[in-house]
Coordinates of N, CA and C in Angstrom, one line a residue:
X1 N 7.0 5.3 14.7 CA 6.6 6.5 14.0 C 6.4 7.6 15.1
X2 N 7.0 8.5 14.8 CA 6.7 10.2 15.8 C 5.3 10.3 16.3
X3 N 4.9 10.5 17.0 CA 3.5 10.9 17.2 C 3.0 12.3 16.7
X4 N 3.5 13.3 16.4 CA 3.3 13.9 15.3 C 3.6 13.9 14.2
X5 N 4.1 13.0 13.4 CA 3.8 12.9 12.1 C 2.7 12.9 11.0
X6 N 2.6 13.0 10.3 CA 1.1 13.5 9.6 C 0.5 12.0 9.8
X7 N 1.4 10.9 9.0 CA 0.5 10.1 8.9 C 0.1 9.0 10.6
X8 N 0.4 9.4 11.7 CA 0.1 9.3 12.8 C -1.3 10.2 13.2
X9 N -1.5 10.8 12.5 CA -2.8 11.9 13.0 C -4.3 12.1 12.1
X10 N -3.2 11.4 10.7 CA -4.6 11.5 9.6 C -4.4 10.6 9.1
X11 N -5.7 10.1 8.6 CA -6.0 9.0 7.7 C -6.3 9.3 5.9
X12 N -4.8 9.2 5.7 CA -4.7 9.8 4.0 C -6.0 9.5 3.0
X13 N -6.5 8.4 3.3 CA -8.0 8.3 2.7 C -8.6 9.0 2.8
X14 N -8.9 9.8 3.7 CA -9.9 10.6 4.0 C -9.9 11.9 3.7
X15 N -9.0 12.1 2.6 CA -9.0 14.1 1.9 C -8.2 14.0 0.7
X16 N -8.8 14.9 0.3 CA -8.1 14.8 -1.5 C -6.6 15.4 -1.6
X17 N -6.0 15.7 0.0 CA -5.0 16.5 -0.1 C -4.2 15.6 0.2
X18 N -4.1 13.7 -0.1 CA -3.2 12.7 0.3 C -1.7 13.0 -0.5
X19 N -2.2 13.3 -2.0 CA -0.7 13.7 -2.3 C 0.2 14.6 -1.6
X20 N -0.4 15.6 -1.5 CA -0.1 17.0 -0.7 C 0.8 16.5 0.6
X21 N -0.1 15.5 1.2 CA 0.7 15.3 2.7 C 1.7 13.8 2.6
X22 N 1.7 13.1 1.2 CA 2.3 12.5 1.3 C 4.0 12.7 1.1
X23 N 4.2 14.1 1.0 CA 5.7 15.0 0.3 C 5.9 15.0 2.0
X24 N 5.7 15.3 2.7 CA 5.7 16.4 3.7 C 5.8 14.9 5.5
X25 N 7.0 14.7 6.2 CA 6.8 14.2 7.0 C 5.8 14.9 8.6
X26 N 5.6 16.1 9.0 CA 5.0 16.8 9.8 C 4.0 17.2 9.0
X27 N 2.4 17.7 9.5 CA 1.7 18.1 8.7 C 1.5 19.5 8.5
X28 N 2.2 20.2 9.6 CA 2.4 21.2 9.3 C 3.3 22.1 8.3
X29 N 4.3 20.9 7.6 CA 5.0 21.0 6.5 C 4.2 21.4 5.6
X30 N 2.9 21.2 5.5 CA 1.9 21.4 4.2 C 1.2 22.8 4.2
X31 N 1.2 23.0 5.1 CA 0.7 24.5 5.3 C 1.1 25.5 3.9
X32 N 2.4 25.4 4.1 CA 2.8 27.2 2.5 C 2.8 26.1 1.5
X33 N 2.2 25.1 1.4 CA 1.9 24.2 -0.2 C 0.7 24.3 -0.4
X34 N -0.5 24.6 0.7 CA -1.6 24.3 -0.3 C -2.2 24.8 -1.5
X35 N -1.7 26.4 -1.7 CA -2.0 26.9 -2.7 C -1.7 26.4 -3.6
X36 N -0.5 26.2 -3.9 CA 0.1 25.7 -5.2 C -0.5 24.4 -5.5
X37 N -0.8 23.5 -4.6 CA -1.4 22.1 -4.6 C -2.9 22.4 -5.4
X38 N -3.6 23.2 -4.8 CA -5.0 23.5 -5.4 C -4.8 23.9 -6.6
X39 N -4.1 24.5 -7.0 CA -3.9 25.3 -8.6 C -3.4 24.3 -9.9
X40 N -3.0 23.0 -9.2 CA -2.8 21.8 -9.6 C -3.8 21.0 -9.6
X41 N -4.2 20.6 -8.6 CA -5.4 19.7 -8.5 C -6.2 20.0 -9.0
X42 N -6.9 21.6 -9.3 CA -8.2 22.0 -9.5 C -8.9 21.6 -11.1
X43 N -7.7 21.8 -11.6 CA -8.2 21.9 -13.3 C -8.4 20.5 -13.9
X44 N -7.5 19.7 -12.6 CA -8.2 18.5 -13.3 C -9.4 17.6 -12.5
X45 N -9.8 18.4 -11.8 CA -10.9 17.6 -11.1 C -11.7 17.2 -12.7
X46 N -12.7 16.4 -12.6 CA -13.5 15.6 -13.5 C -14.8 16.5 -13.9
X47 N -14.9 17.4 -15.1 CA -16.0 18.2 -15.1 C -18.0 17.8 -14.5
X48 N -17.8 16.5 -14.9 CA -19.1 16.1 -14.2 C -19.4 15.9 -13.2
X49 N -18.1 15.6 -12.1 CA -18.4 16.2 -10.8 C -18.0 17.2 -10.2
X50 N -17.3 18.2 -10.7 CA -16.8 20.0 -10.3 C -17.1 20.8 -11.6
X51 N -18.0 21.8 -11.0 CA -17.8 22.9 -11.7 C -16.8 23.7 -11.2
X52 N -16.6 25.0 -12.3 CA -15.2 25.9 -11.5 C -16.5 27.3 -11.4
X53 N -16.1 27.6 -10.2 CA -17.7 28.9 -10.4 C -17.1 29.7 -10.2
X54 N -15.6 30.1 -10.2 CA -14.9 32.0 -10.6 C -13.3 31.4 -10.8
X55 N -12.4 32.0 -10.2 CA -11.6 32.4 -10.5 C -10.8 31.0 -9.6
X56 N -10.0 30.1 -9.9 CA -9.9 29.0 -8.9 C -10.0 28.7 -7.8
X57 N -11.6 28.5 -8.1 CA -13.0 27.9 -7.5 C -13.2 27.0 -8.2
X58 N -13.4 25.7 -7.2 CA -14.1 24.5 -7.8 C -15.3 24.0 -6.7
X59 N -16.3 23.6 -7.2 CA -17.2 23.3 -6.1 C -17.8 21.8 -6.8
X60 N -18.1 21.0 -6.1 CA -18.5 20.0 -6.6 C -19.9 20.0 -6.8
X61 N -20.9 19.2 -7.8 CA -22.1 19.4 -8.1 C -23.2 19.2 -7.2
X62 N -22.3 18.0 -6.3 CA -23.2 17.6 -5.2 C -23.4 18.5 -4.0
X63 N -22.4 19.6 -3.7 CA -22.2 20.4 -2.5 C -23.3 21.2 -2.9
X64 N -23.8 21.6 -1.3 CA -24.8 22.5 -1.5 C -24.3 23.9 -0.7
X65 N -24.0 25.0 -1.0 CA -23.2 26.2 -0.8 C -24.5 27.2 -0.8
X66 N -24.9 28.2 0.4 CA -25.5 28.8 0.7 C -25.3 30.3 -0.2
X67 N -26.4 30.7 -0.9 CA -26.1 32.2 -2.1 C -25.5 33.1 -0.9
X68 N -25.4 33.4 0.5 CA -24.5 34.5 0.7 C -23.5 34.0 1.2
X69 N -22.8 32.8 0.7 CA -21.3 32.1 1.2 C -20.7 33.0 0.5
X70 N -19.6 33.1 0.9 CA -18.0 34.0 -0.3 C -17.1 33.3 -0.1
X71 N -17.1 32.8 -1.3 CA -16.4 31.8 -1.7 C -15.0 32.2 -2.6
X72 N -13.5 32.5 -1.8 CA -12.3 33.2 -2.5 C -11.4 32.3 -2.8
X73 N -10.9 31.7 -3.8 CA -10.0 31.3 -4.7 C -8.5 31.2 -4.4
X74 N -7.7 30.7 -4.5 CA -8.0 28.8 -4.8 C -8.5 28.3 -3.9
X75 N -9.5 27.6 -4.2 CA -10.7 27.0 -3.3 C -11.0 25.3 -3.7
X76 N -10.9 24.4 -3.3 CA -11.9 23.0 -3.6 C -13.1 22.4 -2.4
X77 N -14.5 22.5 -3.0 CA -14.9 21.9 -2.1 C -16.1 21.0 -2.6
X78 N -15.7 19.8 -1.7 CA -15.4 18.2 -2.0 C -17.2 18.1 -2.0
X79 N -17.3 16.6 -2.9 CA -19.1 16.2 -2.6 C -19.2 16.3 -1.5
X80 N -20.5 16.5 -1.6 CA -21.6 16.5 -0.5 C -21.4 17.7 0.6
X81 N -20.5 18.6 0.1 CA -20.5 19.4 1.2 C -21.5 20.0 1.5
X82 N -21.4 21.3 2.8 CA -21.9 21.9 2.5 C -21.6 23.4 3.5
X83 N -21.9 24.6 2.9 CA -21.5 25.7 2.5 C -22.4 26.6 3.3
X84 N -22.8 26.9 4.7 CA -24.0 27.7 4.9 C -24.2 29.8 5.1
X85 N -25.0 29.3 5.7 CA -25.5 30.9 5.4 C -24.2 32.1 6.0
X86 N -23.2 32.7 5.3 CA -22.6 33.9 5.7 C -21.0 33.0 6.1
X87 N -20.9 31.9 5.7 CA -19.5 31.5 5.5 C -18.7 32.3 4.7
X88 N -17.4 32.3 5.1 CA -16.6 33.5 4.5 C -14.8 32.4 4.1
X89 N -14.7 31.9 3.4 CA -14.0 31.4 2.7 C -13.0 32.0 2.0
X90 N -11.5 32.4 2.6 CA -10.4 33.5 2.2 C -9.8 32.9 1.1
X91 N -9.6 32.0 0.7 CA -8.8 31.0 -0.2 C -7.9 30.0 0.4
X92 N -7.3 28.9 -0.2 CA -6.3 28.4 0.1 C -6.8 27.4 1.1
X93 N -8.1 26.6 0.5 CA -9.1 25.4 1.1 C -9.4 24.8 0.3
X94 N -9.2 23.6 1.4 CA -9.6 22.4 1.1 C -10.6 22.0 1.9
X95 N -11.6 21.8 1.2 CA -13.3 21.4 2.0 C -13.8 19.7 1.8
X96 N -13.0 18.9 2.7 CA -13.7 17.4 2.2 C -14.8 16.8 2.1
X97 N -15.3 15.8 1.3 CA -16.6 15.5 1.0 C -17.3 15.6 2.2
X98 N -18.7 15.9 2.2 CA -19.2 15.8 3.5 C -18.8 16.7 4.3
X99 N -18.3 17.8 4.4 CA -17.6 18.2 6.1 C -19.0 19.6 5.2
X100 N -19.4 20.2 7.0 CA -19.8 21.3 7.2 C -19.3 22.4 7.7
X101 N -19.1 23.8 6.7 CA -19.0 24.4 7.6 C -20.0 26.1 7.6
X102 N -19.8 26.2 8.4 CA -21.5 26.5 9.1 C -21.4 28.4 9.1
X103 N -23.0 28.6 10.0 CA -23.1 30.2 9.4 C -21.8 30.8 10.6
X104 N -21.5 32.4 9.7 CA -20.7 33.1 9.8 C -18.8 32.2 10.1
X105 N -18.8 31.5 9.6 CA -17.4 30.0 9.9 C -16.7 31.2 9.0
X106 N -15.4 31.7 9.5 CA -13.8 31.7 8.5 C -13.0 30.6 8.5
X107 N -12.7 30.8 7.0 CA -11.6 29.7 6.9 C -10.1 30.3 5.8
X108 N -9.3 29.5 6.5 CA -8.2 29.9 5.4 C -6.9 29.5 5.9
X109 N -6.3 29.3 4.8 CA -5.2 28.5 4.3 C -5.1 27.0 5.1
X110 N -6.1 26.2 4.6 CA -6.9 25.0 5.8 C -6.7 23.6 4.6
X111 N -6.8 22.7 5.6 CA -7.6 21.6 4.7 C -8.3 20.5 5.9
X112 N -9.6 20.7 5.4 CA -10.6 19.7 5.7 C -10.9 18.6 5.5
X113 N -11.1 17.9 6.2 CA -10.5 16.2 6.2 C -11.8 16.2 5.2
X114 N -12.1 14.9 4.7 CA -14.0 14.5 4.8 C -14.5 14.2 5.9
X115 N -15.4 14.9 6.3 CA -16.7 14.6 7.7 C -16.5 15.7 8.4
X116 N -15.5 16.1 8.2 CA -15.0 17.6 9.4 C -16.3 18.3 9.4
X117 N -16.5 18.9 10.8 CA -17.8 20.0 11.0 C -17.0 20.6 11.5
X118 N -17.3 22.4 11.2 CA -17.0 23.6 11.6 C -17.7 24.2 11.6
X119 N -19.2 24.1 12.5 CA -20.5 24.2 11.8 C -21.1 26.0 12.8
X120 N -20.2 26.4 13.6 CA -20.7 27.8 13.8 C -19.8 28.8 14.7
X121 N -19.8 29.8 14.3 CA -19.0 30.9 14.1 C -17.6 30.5 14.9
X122 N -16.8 29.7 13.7 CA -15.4 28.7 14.1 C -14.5 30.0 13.4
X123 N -13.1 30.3 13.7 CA -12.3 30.8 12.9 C -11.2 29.3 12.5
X124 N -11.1 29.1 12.1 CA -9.8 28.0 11.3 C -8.6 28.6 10.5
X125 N -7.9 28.8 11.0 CA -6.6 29.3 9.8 C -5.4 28.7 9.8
X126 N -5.1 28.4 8.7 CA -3.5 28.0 9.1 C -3.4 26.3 9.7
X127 N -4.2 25.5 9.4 CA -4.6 24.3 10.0 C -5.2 22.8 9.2
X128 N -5.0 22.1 10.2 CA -5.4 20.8 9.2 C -6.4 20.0 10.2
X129 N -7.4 19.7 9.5 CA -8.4 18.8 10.4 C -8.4 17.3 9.9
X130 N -8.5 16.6 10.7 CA -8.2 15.1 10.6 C -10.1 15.1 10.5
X131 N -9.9 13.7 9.7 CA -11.5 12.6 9.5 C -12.4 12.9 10.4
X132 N -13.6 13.7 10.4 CA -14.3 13.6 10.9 C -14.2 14.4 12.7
X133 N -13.3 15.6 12.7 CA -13.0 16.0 13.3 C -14.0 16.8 13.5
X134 N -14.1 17.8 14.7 CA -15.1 18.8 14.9 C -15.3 20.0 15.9
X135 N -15.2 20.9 15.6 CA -15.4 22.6 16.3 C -16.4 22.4 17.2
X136 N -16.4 22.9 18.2 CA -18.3 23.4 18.9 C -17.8 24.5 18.8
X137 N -19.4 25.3 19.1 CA -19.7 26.6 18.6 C -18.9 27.4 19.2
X138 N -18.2 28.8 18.3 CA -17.2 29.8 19.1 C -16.0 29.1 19.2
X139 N -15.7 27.9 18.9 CA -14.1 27.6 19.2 C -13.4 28.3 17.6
X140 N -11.9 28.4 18.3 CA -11.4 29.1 17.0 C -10.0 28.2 17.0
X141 N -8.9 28.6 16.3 CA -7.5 28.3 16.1 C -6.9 29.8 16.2
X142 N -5.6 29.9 17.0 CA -5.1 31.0 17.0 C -3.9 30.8 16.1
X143 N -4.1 31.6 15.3 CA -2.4 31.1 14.2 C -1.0 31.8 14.6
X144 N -1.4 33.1 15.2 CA -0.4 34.5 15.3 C 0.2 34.6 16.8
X145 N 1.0 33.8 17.3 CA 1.7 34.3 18.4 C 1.4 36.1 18.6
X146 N 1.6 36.2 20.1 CA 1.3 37.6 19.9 C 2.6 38.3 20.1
X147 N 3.6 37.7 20.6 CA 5.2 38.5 19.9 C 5.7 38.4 18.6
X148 N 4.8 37.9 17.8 CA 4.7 37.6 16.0 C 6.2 36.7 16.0
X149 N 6.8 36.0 16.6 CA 7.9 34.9 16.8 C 7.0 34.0 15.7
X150 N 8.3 32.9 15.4 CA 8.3 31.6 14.4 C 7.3 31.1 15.8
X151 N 6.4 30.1 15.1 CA 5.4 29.2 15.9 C 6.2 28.1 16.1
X152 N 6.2 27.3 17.7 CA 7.2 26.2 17.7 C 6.4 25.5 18.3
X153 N 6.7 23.9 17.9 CA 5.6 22.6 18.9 C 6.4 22.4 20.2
X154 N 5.3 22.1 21.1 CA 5.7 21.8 22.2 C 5.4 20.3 22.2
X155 N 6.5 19.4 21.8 CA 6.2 17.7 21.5 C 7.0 17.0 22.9
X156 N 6.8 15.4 22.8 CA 6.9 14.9 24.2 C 8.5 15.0 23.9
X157 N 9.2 14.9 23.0 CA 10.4 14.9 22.7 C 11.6 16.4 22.8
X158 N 10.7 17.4 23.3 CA 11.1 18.5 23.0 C 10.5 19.3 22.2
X159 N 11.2 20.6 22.1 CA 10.6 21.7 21.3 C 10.7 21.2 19.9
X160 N 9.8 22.0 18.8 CA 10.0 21.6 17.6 C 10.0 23.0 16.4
X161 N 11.0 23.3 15.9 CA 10.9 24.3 15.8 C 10.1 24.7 14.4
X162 N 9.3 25.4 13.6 CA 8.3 25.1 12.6 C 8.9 26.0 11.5
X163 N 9.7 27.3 12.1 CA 9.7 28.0 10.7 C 8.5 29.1 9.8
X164 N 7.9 28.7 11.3 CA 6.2 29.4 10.2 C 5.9 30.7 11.1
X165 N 5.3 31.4 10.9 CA 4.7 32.8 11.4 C 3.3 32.4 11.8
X166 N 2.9 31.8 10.8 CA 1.5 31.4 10.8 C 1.4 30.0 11.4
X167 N 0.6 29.4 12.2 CA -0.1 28.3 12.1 C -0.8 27.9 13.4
X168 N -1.5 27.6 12.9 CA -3.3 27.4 13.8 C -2.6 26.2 14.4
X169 N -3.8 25.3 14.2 CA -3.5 24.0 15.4 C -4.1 22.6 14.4
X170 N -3.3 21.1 14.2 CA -3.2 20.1 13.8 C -4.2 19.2 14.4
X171 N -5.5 18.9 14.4 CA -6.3 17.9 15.0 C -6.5 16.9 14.0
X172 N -6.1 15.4 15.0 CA -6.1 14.2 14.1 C -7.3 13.6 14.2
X173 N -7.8 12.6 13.7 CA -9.0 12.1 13.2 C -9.7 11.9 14.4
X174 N -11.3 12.6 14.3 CA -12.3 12.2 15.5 C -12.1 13.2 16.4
X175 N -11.6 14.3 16.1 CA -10.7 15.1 17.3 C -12.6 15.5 17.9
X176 N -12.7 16.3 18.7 CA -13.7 17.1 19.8 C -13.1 18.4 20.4
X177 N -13.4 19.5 19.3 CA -13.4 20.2 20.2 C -14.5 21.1 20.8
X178 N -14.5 21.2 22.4 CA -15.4 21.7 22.8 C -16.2 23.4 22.9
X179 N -16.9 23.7 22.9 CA -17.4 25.0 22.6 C -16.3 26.2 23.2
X180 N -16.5 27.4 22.1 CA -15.8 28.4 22.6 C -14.5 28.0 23.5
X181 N -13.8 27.5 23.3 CA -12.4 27.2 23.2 C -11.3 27.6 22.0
X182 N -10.3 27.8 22.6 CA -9.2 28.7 21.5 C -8.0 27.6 21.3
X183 N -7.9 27.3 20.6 CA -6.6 26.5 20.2 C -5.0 27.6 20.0
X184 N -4.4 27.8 20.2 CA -3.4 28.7 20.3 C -2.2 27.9 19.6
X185 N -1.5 29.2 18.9 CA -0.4 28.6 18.0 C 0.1 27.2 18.3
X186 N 0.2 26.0 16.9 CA 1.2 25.5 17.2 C 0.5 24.3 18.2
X187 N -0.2 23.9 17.9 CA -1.6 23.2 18.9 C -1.8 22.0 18.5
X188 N -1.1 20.6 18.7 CA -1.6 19.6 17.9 C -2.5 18.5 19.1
X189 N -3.6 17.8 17.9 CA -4.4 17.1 19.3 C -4.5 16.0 18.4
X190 N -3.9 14.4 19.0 CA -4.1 13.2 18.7 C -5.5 12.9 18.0
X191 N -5.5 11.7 17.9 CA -6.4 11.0 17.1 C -7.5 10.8 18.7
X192 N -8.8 10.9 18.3 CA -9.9 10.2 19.3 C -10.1 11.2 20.2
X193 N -9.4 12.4 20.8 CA -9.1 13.0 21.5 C -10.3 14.0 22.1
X194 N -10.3 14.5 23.0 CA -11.7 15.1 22.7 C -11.2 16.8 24.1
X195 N -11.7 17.6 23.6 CA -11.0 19.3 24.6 C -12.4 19.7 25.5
X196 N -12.1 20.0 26.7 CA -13.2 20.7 27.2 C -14.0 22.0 26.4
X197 N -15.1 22.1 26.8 CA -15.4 23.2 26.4 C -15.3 24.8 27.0
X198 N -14.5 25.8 26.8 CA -13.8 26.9 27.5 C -12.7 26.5 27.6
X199 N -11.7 25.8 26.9 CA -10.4 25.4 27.1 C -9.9 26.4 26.5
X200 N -8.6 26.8 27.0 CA -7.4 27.2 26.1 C -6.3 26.1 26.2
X201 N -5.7 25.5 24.8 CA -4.7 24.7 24.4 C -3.8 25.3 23.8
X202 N -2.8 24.8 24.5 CA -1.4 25.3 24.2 C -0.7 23.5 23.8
X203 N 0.5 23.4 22.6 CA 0.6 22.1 23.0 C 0.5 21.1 22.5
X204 N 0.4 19.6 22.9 CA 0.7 18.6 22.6 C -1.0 17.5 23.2
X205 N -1.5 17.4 22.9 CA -2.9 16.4 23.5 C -2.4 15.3 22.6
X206 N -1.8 14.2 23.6 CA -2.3 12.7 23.1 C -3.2 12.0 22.7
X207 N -3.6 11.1 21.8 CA -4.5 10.4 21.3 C -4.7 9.7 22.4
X208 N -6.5 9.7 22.3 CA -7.6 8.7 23.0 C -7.2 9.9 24.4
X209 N -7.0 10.6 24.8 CA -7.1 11.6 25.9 C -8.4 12.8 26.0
X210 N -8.3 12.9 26.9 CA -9.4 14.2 27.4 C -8.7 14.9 28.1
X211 N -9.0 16.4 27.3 CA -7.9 17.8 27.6 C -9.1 18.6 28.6
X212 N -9.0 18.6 29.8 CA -9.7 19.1 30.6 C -9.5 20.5 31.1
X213 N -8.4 21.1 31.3 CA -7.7 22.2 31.6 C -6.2 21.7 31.5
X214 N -5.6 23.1 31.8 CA -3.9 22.9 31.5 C -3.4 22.0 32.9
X215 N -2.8 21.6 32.1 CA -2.4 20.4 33.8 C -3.2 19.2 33.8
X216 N -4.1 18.7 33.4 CA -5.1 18.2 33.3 C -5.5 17.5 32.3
X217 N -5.0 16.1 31.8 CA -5.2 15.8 30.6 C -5.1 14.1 30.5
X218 N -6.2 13.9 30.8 CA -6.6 11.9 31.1 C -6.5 11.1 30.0
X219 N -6.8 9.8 30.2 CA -6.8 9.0 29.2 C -8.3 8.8 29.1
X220 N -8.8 8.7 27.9 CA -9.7 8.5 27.9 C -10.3 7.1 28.0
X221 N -11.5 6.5 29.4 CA -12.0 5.0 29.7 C -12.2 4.8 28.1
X222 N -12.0 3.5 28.1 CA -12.0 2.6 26.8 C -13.9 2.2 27.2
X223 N -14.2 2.3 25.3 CA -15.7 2.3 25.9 C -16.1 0.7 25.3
X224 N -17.4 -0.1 26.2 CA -17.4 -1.6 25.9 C -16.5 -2.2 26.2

């Protein structure tokens, strides 16, 4: 199996978006589907555990969502989440059970594993977060090349070319990223992986590795 393949980076159990990524062999194939995915999925979530609270918005009963979150459509977000103070939510999310995302956090056109934290002033766009993955404070995803060019992977196999304008950066399950760090177009980071904090990533991070700077990128000691 590729090492970027979706199911090499995520653990389909872990987000309600399994159908979604099970069409799609890269997971950035999923990206210009989630809308349509959500506007499918939403109506039939199960009314005793999602309410729909506007315009396709669903929030589940257990999530607890802060009164000055803005919360924009098509939107799902999964039990137990939760929703804090001055989160800004553009549409075209997916929030998994349990994942936090935190005051002043943007999000959009995303899907959040369950467990993901994006717990303070994160931007996320255009991106997929593996199980239990997680932001430190100030880190963002850059989705926009700044010559506005198609976004392309830089994989161990060669270039990869995406077809997209848009797209943030692919972290697989357990990812670490560290504070105020920028992930830059087109950005995929293995499973276990963990990013300095002040990094800029460009690229390809191996699973079980530690991204220390450019040039610079270990295996991570096996712990026990």
């Amino acid at each position: 199996m590729n090492v970027l393949e979706a199911r090499s980076l995520l653990d389909y159990q872990q987000t309600m978006a399994a159908p979604l990524l099970e069409t799609v062999r890269f997971p950035w194939e999923a990206l210009p589907k989630i809308k349509e995915f959500l506007l499918q999925l939403g109506p039939s979530l199960p009314s005793e555990e999602y309410e729909q609270k506007g315009d396709g918005v669903w929030v589940a009963r257990s999530a607890r969502v802060a009164p000055t979150a803005c919360l924009c459509g098509p939107l799902i977000v999964g039990k137990n989440a939760e929703i804090r103070h001055c989160a800004f939510i553009r549409g075209n999310a997916i929030i998994g059970e349990g994942a936090v995302v935190g005051n002043s956090t943007e999000l959009k056109n995303v899907i959040l594993s369950n467990g993901v934290q994006v717990p303070h002033y994160n931007y996320v766009g255009d991106s997929i977060l593996g199980y239990k993955a997680h932001m430190g404070a100030g880190s963002i995803t850059s989705n926009v090349k700044s010559d506005k060019t198609l976004v392309t992977i830089a994989s161990p196999e060669g270039i990869i070319a995406t077809g997209l304008k848009k797209m943030g950066a692919i972290l697989g399950d357990f990812v670490e990223v560290g504070c105020n760090s920028v992930l830059n177009p087109g950005t995929v980071v293995g499973r276990n992986s963990s990013i300095y904090p002040l990094s800029m990533v460009r690229g390809f991070v191996p699973a079980d590795h530690i991204y220390k700077k450019q040039g610079e990128v270990v295996l991570r000691e096996k712990r026990g």
